[in-house]
Coordinates of C-alpha atoms in Angstrom, one line a residue:
Y1122 CA -10.8 -5.3 -10.6
S1123 CA -13.1 -3.3 -12.9
N1124 CA -13.8 -0.7 -10.2
F1125 CA -10.3 -0.5 -8.8
I1126 CA -7.1 0.1 -10.7
D1127 CA -3.7 -0.1 -8.9
N1128 CA -1.5 0.0 -12.0
L1129 CA -1.5 2.3 -15.0
R1130 CA 0.9 2.5 -18.0
V1131 CA 1.3 6.0 -19.4
Y1132 CA 3.4 7.8 -22.0
V1133 CA 5.2 11.0 -21.1
R1134 CA 7.1 13.4 -23.3
G1135 CA 8.9 16.7 -22.5
G1136 CA 8.3 19.6 -24.8
T1137 CA 10.7 20.3 -27.7
G1138 CA 12.9 23.4 -27.3
G1139 CA 12.3 26.6 -29.4
M1140 CA 14.4 27.6 -32.4
G1141 CA 17.4 29.8 -31.9
Y1142 CA 18.1 33.1 -33.8
P1143 CA 21.6 32.7 -35.5
N1144 CA 21.9 36.3 -36.8
L1145 CA 21.7 37.8 -33.3
G1146 CA 22.7 34.8 -31.2
G1147 CA 19.2 34.4 -29.8
E1148 CA 18.3 31.4 -27.7
G1149 CA 15.1 29.4 -28.0
G1150 CA 13.0 28.6 -25.0
R1151 CA 13.4 25.3 -23.2
G1152 CA 10.6 22.7 -23.7
G1153 CA 8.1 22.2 -20.8
D1154 CA 8.4 19.4 -18.3
V1155 CA 5.9 16.7 -17.4
W1156 CA 5.4 16.4 -13.6
F1157 CA 3.5 13.9 -11.5
V1158 CA 2.0 15.7 -8.4
A1159 CA 0.5 13.7 -5.5
R1160 CA -3.0 14.9 -4.6
E1161 CA -5.6 13.5 -2.2
R1162 CA -8.9 12.3 -3.5
T1163 CA -7.4 11.3 -6.8
T1164 CA -7.5 7.7 -8.3
L1165 CA -5.8 5.9 -11.1
K1166 CA -9.3 5.2 -12.5
S1167 CA -10.1 8.9 -12.7
I1168 CA -6.8 9.5 -14.6
R1169 CA -7.7 6.8 -17.1
E1170 CA -11.2 8.2 -17.5
K1171 CA -10.0 11.8 -17.9
Y1172 CA -7.1 10.9 -20.2
P1173 CA -8.2 7.8 -22.2
H1174 CA -5.1 8.0 -24.5
K1175 CA -2.8 8.0 -21.4
R1176 CA -0.4 10.4 -23.2
F1177 CA 1.1 13.5 -21.5
V1178 CA 3.1 15.9 -23.6
A1179 CA 4.4 19.2 -22.3
G1180 CA 4.4 22.5 -24.3
T1181 CA 7.1 23.5 -26.9
G1182 CA 9.5 26.3 -26.0
A1183 CA 9.0 29.6 -27.8
N1184 CA 11.3 30.5 -30.8
S1185 CA 13.9 33.2 -30.4
S1186 CA 13.0 36.4 -32.3
V1187 CA 14.1 40.0 -32.8
K1188 CA 11.5 41.1 -30.2
A1189 CA 12.5 38.3 -27.7
L1190 CA 16.0 37.0 -28.2
K1191 CA 15.5 34.6 -25.2
G1192 CA 12.4 32.5 -26.0
E1193 CA 10.0 31.6 -23.2
K1194 CA 10.0 28.2 -21.7
G1195 CA 7.2 25.8 -22.9
R1196 CA 4.2 25.1 -20.6
D1197 CA 4.7 22.4 -18.0
Y1198 CA 2.2 19.5 -17.8
E1199 CA 1.1 18.5 -14.3
V1200 CA -0.6 15.2 -13.8
H1201 CA -2.3 14.7 -10.5
V1202 CA -1.8 11.2 -9.1
P1203 CA -3.0 9.5 -5.8
L1204 CA -0.8 9.2 -2.7
G1205 CA 1.2 6.0 -2.5
I1206 CA 2.4 5.9 -6.1
S1207 CA 5.6 4.2 -7.1
V1208 CA 6.8 5.3 -10.6
L1209 CA 8.5 2.4 -12.5
D1210 CA 10.2 2.4 -15.9
D1211 CA 9.5 -0.1 -18.6
D1212 CA 12.0 -2.5 -17.0
G1213 CA 10.2 -2.5 -13.7
K1214 CA 12.9 -0.4 -11.9
Q1215 CA 11.5 2.1 -9.4
I1216 CA 12.5 5.6 -10.4
G1217 CA 10.3 7.7 -8.1
E1218 CA 7.8 7.6 -5.2
L1219 CA 5.0 9.9 -4.1
N1220 CA 3.6 9.4 -0.6
A1221 CA 2.5 12.8 0.7
A1222 CA 0.2 15.4 -0.8
G1223 CA 2.1 18.0 -2.8
E1224 CA 5.1 15.8 -3.5
R1225 CA 6.4 16.1 -7.1
F1226 CA 8.2 13.8 -9.5
L1227 CA 9.8 15.0 -12.8
A1228 CA 8.6 12.4 -15.3
A1229 CA 10.0 13.8 -18.5
R1230 CA 12.3 16.8 -18.9
G1231 CA 11.9 19.3 -21.7
G1232 CA 14.5 19.7 -24.5
L1233 CA 16.9 22.6 -24.7
G1234 CA 16.2 25.5 -26.9
G1235 CA 18.4 26.3 -29.9
S1236 CA 21.6 28.1 -29.1
L1237 CA 25.2 28.5 -30.2
A1238 CA 26.0 25.2 -28.4
T1239 CA 23.3 23.3 -30.5
N1240 CA 24.0 25.2 -33.8
F1241 CA 20.7 27.1 -32.9
L1242 CA 18.7 23.9 -33.5
P1243 CA 16.3 22.9 -30.7
C1244 CA 16.5 19.6 -28.8
K1245 CA 13.6 17.2 -28.4
G1246 CA 12.2 16.5 -24.9
Q1247 CA 12.7 13.3 -22.9
R1248 CA 10.2 10.6 -23.8
R1249 CA 9.4 7.3 -22.1
T1250 CA 6.7 5.0 -21.0
V1251 CA 6.3 4.6 -17.2
H1252 CA 4.1 2.6 -14.9
L1253 CA 2.2 4.2 -12.0
D1254 CA 2.0 1.5 -9.4
L1255 CA -0.4 2.2 -6.4
K1256 CA 0.2 0.8 -3.0
L1257 CA -2.6 1.8 -0.5
I1258 CA -1.4 3.9 2.4
A1259 CA -3.2 2.9 5.6
D1260 CA -2.5 2.8 9.3
V1261 CA -3.7 -0.8 9.6
G1262 CA -3.9 -3.6 7.1
L1263 CA -6.3 -6.5 7.6
V1264 CA -4.6 -9.8 6.8
G1265 CA -6.4 -13.1 6.6
F1266 CA -7.5 -16.0 4.6
P1267 CA -10.8 -15.7 2.6
N1268 CA -14.0 -15.7 4.6
A1269 CA -12.2 -15.0 7.9
G1270 CA -14.6 -12.0 8.4
K1271 CA -12.3 -9.1 7.4
S1272 CA -15.1 -7.3 5.4
S1273 CA -17.6 -7.8 8.3
L1274 CA -15.0 -6.4 10.7
L1275 CA -14.3 -3.3 8.6
S1276 CA -18.0 -2.6 8.3
K1277 CA -18.3 -2.9 12.2
I1278 CA -15.4 -0.6 13.1
S1279 CA -15.7 2.0 10.3
H1280 CA -18.1 3.7 7.9
A1281 CA -17.0 1.6 5.0
K1282 CA -19.5 -0.7 3.3
P1283 CA -17.6 -3.6 1.7
E1284 CA -19.4 -6.5 0.1
I1285 CA -20.1 -9.3 2.6
A1286 CA -21.2 -12.9 1.8
N1287 CA -20.7 -16.4 3.0
Y1288 CA -18.2 -17.6 0.4
A1289 CA -14.5 -17.2 -0.3
F1290 CA -13.2 -14.2 -2.2
T1291 CA -16.0 -11.8 -1.5
T1292 CA -13.4 -9.0 -1.5
I1293 CA -12.0 -8.7 -5.0
Q1294 CA -10.7 -5.2 -4.5
P1295 CA -9.2 -3.3 -1.6
E1296 CA -11.5 -1.4 0.6
L1297 CA -10.5 1.5 2.8
G1298 CA -12.3 2.6 5.9
K1299 CA -11.7 5.0 8.8
I1300 CA -12.3 4.4 12.5
M1301 CA -13.6 7.6 14.1
Y1302 CA -12.9 8.2 17.8
A1303 CA -14.7 10.6 20.2
D1304 CA -11.7 13.0 20.2
Y1305 CA -11.8 13.1 16.4
K1306 CA -8.8 11.0 16.0
Q1307 CA -9.0 8.8 12.8
I1308 CA -7.3 5.6 12.0
S1309 CA -7.4 4.3 8.4
V1310 CA -8.0 0.5 7.9
A1311 CA -7.5 -1.3 4.6
D1312 CA -9.4 -4.6 4.0
L1313 CA -7.4 -6.4 1.3
P1314 CA -8.3 -9.4 -0.9
G1315 CA -7.9 -12.7 1.0
L1316 CA -4.7 -14.6 0.8
I1317 CA -4.4 -18.2 0.0
E1318 CA -1.5 -20.6 0.4
G1319 CA 1.0 -19.8 -2.3
A1320 CA 0.1 -16.1 -2.5
H1321 CA 3.8 -15.2 -2.4
A1322 CA 4.1 -17.0 -5.8
N1323 CA 1.2 -14.9 -7.1
K1324 CA -1.4 -17.7 -6.7
G1325 CA -5.0 -16.4 -6.3
M1326 CA -4.6 -12.6 -5.9
G1327 CA -1.1 -13.0 -4.6
H1328 CA 0.9 -9.9 -5.5
K1329 CA -2.3 -7.8 -6.1
F1330 CA -2.9 -8.2 -2.3
L1331 CA 0.6 -8.4 -0.8
K1332 CA 2.0 -5.2 -2.4
H1333 CA -0.7 -3.1 -0.5
V1334 CA 0.5 -4.6 2.8
E1335 CA 3.9 -2.9 2.3
R1336 CA 2.5 0.7 3.0
T1337 CA 0.5 -0.1 6.1
K1338 CA 2.0 0.9 9.4
Q1339 CA 0.6 -2.1 11.3
L1340 CA -1.0 -5.5 10.6
L1341 CA -4.2 -6.9 12.0
L1342 CA -4.5 -10.6 11.4
V1343 CA -8.1 -11.8 11.3
V1344 CA -8.4 -15.5 12.0
D1345 CA -11.5 -17.8 12.1
I1346 CA -11.4 -19.6 15.5
S1347 CA -13.0 -22.7 13.9
G1348 CA -10.2 -23.0 11.2
F1349 CA -10.2 -22.6 7.4
Q1350 CA -10.6 -24.7 4.3
L1351 CA -10.7 -23.1 0.9
S1352 CA -12.3 -26.0 -0.9
L1353 CA -12.9 -29.8 -0.6
K1354 CA -9.7 -30.3 -2.5
T1355 CA -7.6 -28.4 -0.1
Q1356 CA -6.4 -29.3 3.4
F1357 CA -8.3 -28.0 6.5
R1358 CA -6.2 -25.7 8.7
T1359 CA -6.7 -24.9 12.4
A1360 CA -6.6 -21.3 13.7
F1361 CA -3.0 -21.9 14.8
E1362 CA -1.9 -23.3 11.5
T1363 CA -3.6 -20.4 9.7
I1364 CA -1.6 -17.9 11.7
L1365 CA 1.7 -19.7 10.8
L1366 CA 0.7 -19.9 7.1
L1367 CA -0.2 -16.3 6.9
T1368 CA 3.1 -15.4 8.5
K1369 CA 4.9 -17.6 6.0
E1370 CA 3.2 -16.0 3.0
L1371 CA 4.1 -12.5 4.3
E1372 CA 7.7 -13.6 5.0
L1373 CA 8.2 -15.2 1.5
Y1374 CA 6.9 -12.1 -0.3
K1375 CA 9.0 -9.6 1.7
E1376 CA 10.8 -10.4 5.0
E1377 CA 10.3 -6.8 6.4
L1378 CA 6.5 -7.3 6.5
V1379 CA 6.9 -9.7 9.5
T1380 CA 8.8 -7.0 11.5
K1381 CA 5.7 -4.7 11.4
P1382 CA 3.8 -4.3 14.7
A1383 CA 0.9 -6.8 14.6
L1384 CA -2.3 -7.5 16.5
L1385 CA -4.5 -10.6 16.3
A1386 CA -8.3 -10.7 16.1
I1387 CA -9.8 -14.1 16.7
N1388 CA -13.1 -14.0 15.0
K1389 CA -16.4 -16.0 15.1
M1390 CA -16.4 -16.4 18.9
D1391 CA -20.2 -16.8 18.7
L1392 CA -19.8 -20.3 17.2
P1393 CA -20.2 -23.5 19.3
C1394 CA -16.9 -24.8 20.9
A1395 CA -15.2 -21.4 20.2
K1396 CA -14.2 -21.0 23.9
D1397 CA -12.5 -24.5 23.9
N1398 CA -10.8 -23.7 20.6
L1399 CA -9.6 -20.3 22.0
D1400 CA -8.0 -22.0 25.1
E1401 CA -6.2 -24.4 22.8
L1402 CA -5.0 -21.6 20.5
M1403 CA -3.7 -19.4 23.4
T1404 CA -1.7 -22.4 24.7
Q1405 CA -0.2 -22.9 21.2
L1406 CA 0.6 -19.2 20.8
E1407 CA 2.4 -19.1 24.2
N1408 CA 4.7 -21.9 23.2
P1409 CA 4.6 -22.1 19.4
Q1410 CA 7.8 -24.1 19.1
D1411 CA 6.0 -27.1 20.8
F1412 CA 3.4 -27.2 18.0
L1413 CA 5.4 -26.6 14.8
H1414 CA 5.3 -30.3 14.1
L1415 CA 1.7 -29.9 13.0
L1416 CA 2.8 -28.3 9.7
E1417 CA 5.1 -29.5 7.0
E1418 CA 8.6 -28.1 7.4
E1419 CA 8.5 -25.9 4.2
M1420 CA 5.4 -24.2 5.6
I1421 CA 6.9 -23.1 8.9
P1422 CA 8.0 -19.4 9.0
A1423 CA 11.6 -18.6 10.0
N1424 CA 10.2 -16.0 12.5
T1425 CA 6.8 -16.2 14.2
L1426 CA 4.8 -13.0 14.5
E1427 CA 4.8 -11.4 18.0
F1428 CA 1.3 -10.0 18.6
K1429 CA 1.0 -6.8 20.8
E1430 CA -2.6 -7.9 21.6
V1431 CA -4.8 -10.9 21.0
I1432 CA -8.5 -9.9 21.0
P1433 CA -11.3 -12.5 20.7
I1434 CA -14.2 -10.9 18.7
S1435 CA -17.5 -11.7 17.0
T1436 CA -18.5 -9.5 14.1
Y1437 CA -21.9 -11.2 14.3
T1438 CA -22.7 -10.3 18.0
G1439 CA -20.3 -7.3 18.3
E1440 CA -18.3 -9.0 21.1
G1441 CA -14.8 -7.5 21.5
I1442 CA -15.3 -4.9 18.8
E1443 CA -14.9 -1.8 21.1
E1444 CA -11.9 -3.5 22.8
L1445 CA -10.3 -4.0 19.4
K1446 CA -10.8 -0.3 18.5
I1447 CA -9.2 0.7 21.8
C1448 CA -6.2 -1.7 21.2
L1449 CA -5.7 -0.4 17.7
R1450 CA -5.7 3.2 18.9
K1451 CA -3.2 2.4 21.7
S1452 CA -0.9 0.6 19.3
I1453 CA -0.9 3.3 16.7
D1454 CA -0.3 6.0 19.3
E1455 CA 2.6 4.1 20.8
Q1456 CA 4.2 3.7 17.4
A1457 CA 3.8 7.4 16.7
E1458 CA 5.4 8.3 20.0
Q1459 CA 8.3 6.0 19.3
V1460 CA 8.8 7.6 15.9
N1461 CA 8.7 11.1 17.5
E1462 CA 11.2 10.0 20.2
E1463 CA 13.6 8.7 17.5
Y1464 CA 13.2 12.0 15.6
R1465 CA 14.0 14.0 18.8
K1466 CA 17.1 11.9 19.5
K1467 CA 18.4 12.5 16.0
K1468 CA 17.8 16.2 16.3
I1469 CA 19.7 16.3 19.7
L1470 CA 22.5 14.3 18.2
L1471 CA 22.8 16.7 15.2
L1472 CA 22.9 19.7 17.6
Q1473 CA 25.6 18.1 19.7
T1474 CA 27.8 17.2 16.7
S1475 CA 27.3 20.7 15.2
K1476 CA 28.5 22.3 18.4

């Protein structure tokens, strides 16, 4: 994770207020505030490089004087943070969230200036340590076991250039790519580190991966048609078993993840016997209840994922890639239309009730 940081611990302190002026009842200026402001093209890594001490202290309020009985407020400190930031306190409780450019969060409030209420003595600003936790925001999140071909797929459908090799855990940091369409529509796709069985319990890259799935609008499961085996010590899993296990890991981490719209890409269709394996898999997907006995009971998900589309592809030959891009576009557009429709209905309902 040397090139990608998704969690940063920082110290924030609001400015101290200014001194009051007892003789004339003058009031000192309030201390400045520390704000987190969401901005595009900002990373936690750039924050760490720019501010190696990771300390953000706002300015002190001006003292009251004969010339200015009301002291000026101290200078605010604005820290630019990436989109998709959750702000957590030292106990791990979420105290704020920044998802859109321009959104602001008050991290530390400045202290009051000296006045009659404080015996003309200034108050210190709020101080605390907070965690900036990044969860990638993307339209589509690629979900799959290691070596399923997620990185190869991302390189085929977008301009991203992730590392690709024929061994597990090639992807050790999230990669973000954009699919560009002829009408200039863009869809962002996140390739995330490969899951393994037990990821919900933080095995492998567990939570480092799964937390990024939370902010994606839709899921694209990428499955090797020939099955998956992490090592000689682990059990071989067929494509159908892989889908159920991926669903189980998502479900155990956070149940809401399984309710997201999902598509399924069956990769490596260029391999021998791929067509026969695909026929068998489609039969299993049509009636999953008839084949649940293939897995141990504790590995069966409570709810199976319902896929909007199942697309056989080969990142090696390019088979099905264009069809997949069309399906992704259609699915994202349908979801956007649904959200707009719900928004319109709420607006109409508000108008009716106000009348």
